[in-house]
PDB file of C-alpha atoms in Angstrom:
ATOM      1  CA  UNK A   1     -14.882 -87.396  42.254  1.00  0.00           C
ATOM      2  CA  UNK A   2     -13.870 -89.430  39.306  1.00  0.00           C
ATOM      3  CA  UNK A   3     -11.585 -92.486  39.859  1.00  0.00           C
ATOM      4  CA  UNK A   4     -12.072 -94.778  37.468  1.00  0.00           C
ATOM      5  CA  UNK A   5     -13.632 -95.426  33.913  1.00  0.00           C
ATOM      6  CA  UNK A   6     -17.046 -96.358  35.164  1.00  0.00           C
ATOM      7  CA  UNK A   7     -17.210 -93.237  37.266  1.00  0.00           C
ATOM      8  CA  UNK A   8     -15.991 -91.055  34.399  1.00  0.00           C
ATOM      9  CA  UNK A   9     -18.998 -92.723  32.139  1.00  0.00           C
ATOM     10  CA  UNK A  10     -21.690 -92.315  34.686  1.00  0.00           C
ATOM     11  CA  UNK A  11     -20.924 -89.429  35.299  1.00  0.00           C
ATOM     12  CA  UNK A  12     -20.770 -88.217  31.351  1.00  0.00           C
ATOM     13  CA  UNK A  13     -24.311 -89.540  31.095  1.00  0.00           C
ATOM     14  CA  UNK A  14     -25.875 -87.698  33.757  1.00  0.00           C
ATOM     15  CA  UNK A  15     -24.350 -84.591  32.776  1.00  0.00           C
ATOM     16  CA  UNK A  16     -26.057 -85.328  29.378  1.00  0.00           C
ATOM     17  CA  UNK A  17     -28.868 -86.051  30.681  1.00  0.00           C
ATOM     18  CA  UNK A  18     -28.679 -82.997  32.892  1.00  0.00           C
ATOM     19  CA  UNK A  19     -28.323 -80.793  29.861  1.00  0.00           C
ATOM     20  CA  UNK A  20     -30.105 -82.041  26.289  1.00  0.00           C
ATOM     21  CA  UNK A  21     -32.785 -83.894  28.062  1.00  0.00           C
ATOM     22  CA  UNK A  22     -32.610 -86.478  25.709  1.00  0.00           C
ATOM     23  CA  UNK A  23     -35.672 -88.568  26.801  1.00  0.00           C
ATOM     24  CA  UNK A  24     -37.419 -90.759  24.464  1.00  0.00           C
ATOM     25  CA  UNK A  25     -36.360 -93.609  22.070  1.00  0.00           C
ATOM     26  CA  UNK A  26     -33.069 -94.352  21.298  1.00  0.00           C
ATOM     27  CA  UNK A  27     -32.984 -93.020  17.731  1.00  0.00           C
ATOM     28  CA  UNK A  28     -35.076 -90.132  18.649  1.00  0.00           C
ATOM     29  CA  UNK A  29     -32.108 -89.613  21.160  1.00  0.00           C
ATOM     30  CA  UNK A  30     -29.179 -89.628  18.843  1.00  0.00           C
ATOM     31  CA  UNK A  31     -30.871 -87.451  16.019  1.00  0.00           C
ATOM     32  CA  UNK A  32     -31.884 -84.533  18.900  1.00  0.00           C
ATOM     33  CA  UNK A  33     -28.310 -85.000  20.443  1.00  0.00           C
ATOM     34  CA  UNK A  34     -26.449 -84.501  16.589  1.00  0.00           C
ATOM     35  CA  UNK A  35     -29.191 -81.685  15.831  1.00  0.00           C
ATOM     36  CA  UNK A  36     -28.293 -79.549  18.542  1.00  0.00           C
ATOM     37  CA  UNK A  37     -24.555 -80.537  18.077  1.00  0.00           C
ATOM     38  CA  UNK A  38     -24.939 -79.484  14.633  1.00  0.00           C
ATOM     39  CA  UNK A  39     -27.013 -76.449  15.608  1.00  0.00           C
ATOM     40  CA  UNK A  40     -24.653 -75.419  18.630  1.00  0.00           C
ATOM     41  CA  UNK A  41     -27.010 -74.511  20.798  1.00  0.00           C
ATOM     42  CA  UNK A  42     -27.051 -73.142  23.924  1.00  0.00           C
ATOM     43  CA  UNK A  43     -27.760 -76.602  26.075  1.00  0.00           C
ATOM     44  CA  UNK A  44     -25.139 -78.424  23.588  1.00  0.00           C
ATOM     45  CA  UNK A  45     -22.272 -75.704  24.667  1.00  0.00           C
ATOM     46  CA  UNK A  46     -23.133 -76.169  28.413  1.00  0.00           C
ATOM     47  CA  UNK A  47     -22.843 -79.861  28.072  1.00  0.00           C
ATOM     48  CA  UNK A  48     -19.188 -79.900  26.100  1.00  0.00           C
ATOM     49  CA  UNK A  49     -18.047 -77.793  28.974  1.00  0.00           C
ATOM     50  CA  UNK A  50     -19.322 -80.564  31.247  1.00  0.00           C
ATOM     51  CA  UNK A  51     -17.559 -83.163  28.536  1.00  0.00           C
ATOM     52  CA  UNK A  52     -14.305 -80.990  28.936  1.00  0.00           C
ATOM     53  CA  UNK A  53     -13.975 -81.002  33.031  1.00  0.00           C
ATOM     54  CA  UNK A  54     -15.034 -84.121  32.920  1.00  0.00           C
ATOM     55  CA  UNK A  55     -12.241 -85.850  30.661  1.00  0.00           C
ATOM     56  CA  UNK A  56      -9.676 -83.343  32.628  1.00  0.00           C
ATOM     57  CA  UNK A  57     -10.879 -84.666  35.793  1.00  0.00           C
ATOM     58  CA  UNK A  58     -10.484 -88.500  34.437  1.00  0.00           C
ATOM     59  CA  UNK A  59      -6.587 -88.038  33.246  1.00  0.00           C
ATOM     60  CA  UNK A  60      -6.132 -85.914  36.125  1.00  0.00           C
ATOM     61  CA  UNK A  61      -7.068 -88.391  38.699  1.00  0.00           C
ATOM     62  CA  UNK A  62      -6.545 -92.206  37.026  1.00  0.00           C
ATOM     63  CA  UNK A  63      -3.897 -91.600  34.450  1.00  0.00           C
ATOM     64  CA  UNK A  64      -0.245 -92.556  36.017  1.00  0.00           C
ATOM     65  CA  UNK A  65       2.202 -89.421  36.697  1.00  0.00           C
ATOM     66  CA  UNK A  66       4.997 -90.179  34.717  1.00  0.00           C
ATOM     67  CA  UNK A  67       5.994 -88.106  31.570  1.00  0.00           C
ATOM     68  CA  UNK A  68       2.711 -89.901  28.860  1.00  0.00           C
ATOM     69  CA  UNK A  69       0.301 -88.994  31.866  1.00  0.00           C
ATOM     70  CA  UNK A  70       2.002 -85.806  32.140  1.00  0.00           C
ATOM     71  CA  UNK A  71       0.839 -85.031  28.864  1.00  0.00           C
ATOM     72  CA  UNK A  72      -2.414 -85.904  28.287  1.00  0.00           C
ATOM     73  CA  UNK A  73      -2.748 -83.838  31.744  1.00  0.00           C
ATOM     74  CA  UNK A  74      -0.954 -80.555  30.361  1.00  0.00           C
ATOM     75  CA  UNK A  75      -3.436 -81.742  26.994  1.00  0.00           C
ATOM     76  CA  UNK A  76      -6.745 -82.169  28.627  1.00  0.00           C
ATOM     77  CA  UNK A  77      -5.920 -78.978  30.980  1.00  0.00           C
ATOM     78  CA  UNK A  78      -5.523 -76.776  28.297  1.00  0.00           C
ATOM     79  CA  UNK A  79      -8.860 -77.842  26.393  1.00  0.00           C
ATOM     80  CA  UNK A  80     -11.058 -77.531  29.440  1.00  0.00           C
ATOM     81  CA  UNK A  81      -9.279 -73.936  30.009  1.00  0.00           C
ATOM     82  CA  UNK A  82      -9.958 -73.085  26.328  1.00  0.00           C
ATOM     83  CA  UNK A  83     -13.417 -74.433  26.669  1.00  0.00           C
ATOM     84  CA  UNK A  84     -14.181 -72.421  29.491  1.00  0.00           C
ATOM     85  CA  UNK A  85     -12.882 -68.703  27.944  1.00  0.00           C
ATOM     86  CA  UNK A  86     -14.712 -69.723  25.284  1.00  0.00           C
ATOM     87  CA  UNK A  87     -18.269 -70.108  27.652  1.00  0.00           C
ATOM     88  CA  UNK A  88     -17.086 -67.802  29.845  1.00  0.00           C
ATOM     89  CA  UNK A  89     -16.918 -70.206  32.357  1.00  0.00           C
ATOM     90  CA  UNK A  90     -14.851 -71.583  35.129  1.00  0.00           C
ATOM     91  CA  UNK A  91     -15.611 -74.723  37.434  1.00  0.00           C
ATOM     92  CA  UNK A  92     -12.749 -75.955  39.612  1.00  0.00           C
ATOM     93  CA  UNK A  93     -11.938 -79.426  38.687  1.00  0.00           C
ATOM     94  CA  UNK A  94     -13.292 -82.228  41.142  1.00  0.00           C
ATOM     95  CA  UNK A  95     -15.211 -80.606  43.346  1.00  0.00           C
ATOM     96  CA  UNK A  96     -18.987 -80.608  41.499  1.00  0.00           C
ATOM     97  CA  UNK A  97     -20.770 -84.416  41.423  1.00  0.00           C
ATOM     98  CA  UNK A  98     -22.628 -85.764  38.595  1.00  0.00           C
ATOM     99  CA  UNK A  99     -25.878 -84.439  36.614  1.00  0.00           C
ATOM    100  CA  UNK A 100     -24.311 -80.588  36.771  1.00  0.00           C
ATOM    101  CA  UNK A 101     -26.748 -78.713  34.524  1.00  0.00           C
ATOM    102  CA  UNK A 102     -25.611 -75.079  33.181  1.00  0.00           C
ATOM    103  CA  UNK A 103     -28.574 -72.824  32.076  1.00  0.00           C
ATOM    104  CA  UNK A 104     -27.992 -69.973  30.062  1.00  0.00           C
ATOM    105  CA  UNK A 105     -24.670 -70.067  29.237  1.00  0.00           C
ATOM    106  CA  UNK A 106     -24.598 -67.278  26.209  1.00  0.00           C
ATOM    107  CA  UNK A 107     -26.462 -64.724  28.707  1.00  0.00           C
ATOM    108  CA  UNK A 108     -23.283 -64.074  30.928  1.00  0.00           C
ATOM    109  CA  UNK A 109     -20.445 -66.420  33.277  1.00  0.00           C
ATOM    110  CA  UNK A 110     -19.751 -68.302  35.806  1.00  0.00           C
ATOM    111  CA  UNK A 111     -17.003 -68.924  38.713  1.00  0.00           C
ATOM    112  CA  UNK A 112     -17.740 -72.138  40.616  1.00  0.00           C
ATOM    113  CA  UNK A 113     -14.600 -72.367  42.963  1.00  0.00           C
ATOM    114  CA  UNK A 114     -17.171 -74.678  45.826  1.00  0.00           C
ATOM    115  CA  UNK A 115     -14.798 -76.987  47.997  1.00  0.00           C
ATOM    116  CA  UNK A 116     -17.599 -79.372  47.139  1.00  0.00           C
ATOM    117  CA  UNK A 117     -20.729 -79.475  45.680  1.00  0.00           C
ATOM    118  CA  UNK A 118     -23.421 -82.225  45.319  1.00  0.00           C
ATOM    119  CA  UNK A 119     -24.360 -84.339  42.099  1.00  0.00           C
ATOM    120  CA  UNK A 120     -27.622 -82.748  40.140  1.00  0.00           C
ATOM    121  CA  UNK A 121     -25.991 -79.288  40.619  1.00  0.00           C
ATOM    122  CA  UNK A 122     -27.983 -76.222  38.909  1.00  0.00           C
ATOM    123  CA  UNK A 123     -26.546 -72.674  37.970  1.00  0.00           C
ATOM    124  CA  UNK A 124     -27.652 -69.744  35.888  1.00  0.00           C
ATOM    125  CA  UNK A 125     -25.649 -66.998  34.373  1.00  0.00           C
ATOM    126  CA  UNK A 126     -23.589 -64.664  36.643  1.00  0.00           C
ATOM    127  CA  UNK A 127     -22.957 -67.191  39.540  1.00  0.00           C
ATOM    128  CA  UNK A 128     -20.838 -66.829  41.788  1.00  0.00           C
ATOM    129  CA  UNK A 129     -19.042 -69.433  44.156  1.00  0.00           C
ATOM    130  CA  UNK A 130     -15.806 -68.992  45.911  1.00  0.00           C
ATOM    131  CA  UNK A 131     -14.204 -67.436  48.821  1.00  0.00           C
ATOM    132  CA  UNK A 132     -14.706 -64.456  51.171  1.00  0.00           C
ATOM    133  CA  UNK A 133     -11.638 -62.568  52.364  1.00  0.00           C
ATOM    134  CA  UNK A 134      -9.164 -65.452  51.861  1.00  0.00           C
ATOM    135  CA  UNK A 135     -11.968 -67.983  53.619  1.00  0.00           C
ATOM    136  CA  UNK A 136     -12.208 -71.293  52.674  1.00  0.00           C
ATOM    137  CA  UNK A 137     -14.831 -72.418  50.102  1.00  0.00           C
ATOM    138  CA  UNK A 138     -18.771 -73.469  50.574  1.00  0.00           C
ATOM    139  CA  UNK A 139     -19.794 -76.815  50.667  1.00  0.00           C
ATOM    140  CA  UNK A 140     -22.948 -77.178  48.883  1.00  0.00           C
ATOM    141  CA  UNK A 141     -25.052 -80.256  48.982  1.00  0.00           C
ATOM    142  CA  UNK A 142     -26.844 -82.731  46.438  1.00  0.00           C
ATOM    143  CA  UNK A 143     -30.049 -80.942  43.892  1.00  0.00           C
ATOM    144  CA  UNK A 144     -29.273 -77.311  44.932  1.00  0.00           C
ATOM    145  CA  UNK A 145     -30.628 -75.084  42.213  1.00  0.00           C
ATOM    146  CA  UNK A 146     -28.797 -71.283  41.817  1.00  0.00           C
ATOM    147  CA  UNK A 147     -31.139 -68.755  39.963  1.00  0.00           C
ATOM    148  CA  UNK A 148     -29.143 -66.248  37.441  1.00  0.00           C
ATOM    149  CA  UNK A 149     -26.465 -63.582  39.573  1.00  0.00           C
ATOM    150  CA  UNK A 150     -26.346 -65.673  42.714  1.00  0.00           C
ATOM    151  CA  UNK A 151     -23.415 -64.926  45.026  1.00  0.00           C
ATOM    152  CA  UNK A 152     -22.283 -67.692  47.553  1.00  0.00           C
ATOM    153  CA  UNK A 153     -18.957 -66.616  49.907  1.00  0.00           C
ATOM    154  CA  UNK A 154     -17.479 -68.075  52.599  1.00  0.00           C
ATOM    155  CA  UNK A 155     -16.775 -70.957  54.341  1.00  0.00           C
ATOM    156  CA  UNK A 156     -20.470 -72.002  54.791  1.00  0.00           C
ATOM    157  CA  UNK A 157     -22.735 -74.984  53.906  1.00  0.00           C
ATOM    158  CA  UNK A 158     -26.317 -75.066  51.836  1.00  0.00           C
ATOM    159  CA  UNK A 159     -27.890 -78.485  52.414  1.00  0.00           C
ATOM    160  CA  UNK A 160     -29.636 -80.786  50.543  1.00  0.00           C
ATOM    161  CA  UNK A 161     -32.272 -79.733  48.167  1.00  0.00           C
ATOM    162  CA  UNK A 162     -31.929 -76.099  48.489  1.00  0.00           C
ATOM    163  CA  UNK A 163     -33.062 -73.611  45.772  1.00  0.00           C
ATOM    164  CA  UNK A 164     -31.424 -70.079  46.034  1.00  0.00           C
ATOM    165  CA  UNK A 165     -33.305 -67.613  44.432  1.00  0.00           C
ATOM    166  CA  UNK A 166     -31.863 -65.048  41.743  1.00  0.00           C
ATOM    167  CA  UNK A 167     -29.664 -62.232  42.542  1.00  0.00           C
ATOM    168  CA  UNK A 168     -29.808 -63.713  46.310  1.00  0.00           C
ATOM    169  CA  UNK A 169     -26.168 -63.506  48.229  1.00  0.00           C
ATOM    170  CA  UNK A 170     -25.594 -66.101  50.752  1.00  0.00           C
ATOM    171  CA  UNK A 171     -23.076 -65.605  53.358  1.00  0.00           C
ATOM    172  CA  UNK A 172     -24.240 -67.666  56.296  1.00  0.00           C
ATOM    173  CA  UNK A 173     -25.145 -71.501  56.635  1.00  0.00           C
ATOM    174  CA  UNK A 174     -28.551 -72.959  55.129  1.00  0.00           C
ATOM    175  CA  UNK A 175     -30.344 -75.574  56.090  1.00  0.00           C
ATOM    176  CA  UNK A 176     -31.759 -78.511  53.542  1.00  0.00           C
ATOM    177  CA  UNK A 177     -34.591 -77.596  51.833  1.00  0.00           C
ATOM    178  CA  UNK A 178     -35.040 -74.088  52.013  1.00  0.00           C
ATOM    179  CA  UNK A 179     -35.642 -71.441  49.578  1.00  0.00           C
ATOM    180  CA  UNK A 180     -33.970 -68.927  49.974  1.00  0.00           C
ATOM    181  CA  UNK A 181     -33.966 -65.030  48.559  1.00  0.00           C
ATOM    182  CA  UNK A 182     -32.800 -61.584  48.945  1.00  0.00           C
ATOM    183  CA  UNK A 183     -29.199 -59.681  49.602  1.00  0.00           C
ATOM    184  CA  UNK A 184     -28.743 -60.737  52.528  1.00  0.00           C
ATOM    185  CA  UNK A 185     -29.971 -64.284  51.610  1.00  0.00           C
ATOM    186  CA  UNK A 186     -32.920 -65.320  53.708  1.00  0.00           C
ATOM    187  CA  UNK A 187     -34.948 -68.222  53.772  1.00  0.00           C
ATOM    188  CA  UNK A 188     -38.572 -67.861  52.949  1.00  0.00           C
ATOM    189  CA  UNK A 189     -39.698 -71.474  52.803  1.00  0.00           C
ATOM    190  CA  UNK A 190     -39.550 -74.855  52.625  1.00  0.00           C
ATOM    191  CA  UNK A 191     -39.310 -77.496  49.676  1.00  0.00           C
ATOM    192  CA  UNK A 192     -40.845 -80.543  50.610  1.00  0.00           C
ATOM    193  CA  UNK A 193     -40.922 -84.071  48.744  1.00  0.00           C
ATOM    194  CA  UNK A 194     -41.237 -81.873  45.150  1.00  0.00           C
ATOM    195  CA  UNK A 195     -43.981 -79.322  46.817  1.00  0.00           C
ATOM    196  CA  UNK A 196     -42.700 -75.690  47.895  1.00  0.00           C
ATOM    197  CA  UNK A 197     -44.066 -73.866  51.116  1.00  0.00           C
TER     198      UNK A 197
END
């Protein structure tokens, strides 16, 4: 969770990072970032939503609550919900960590409603995060990778490192590193040190 300026700048660069893999030189860098700005494209789009929820989440948690923070609150909330019709998107504020990478944003939504999820967070389009029958939220750990129309309900965990295959719906605890597939989800391997078995 954000709670200060440093936090808020860390983690705006990993969610860069995440999205316009800007590797390289430092001019090469700034000309590839303003080209795709320029260009909208698809990885630009998915990283101003990222820019959006995360200046809501800085004014929401370190600005004061008297009437000024007030609103740049009611401000900031109604860019990140403009933002996010516009993507078709929706990620609760402060639950996701840093590095959250959206692929595919023109191909279709998103609902992220996770009580928590883990910095270098992956989704595709048509995810799906949230509650089952009025059940609390998942908790979903750090580098979990969602392939496109994932569904995770219920008040269940995914570890660490987990990568949940397309059009797989999870509904029951995983483990860390697993792969996992299928409606219902199962687990079909392991993902060890970068390898997959």
């Amino acid at each position: 969770m954000i709670t200060s300026k440093a936090d808020y700048i860390l983690y705006l660069r990993e969610d860069k990072r995440a999205n316009i893999n800007l590797d390289g030189t430092f001019w090469g860098g700034v000309i590839k970032y303003w080209a795709k700005a320029i260009i909208k494209t698809d990885d630009y789009r998915a990283y101003s939503v990222c820019k959006a929820l995360r200046k809501y989440e800085y004014v929401l948690n370190c600005l004061p609550n008297n009437i000024i923070g007030k609103i740049y609150k009611g401000f900031f909330h109604f860019k990140f919900h403009r933002k996010c019709i516009q993507c078709n998107i929706f990620i609760r504020p402060n639950t996701v960590g840093y590095g959250l990478k959206i692929q595919h944003l023109i191909g279709g939504g998103a609902r992220i409603g996770a009580n928590k999820i883990g910095n270098y967070f992956s989704i595709r389009q048509y995810t799906t995060v949230g509650k089952a029958n009025g059940d609390a939220c998942p908790v979903i750990g750090n580098n979990v990778t969602l392939g496109a129309n994932v569904t995770i309900i219920g008040d269940i965990t995914i570890g660490d490192n987990c990568i949940i295959g397309a059009g797989a719906v999870v509904v029951k605890d995983i483990p860390a590193n697993s792969i996992v597939v299928g409606n219902p989800g199962r687990i079909i391997g392991k993902k060890i040190a970068g390898k997959q078995y």
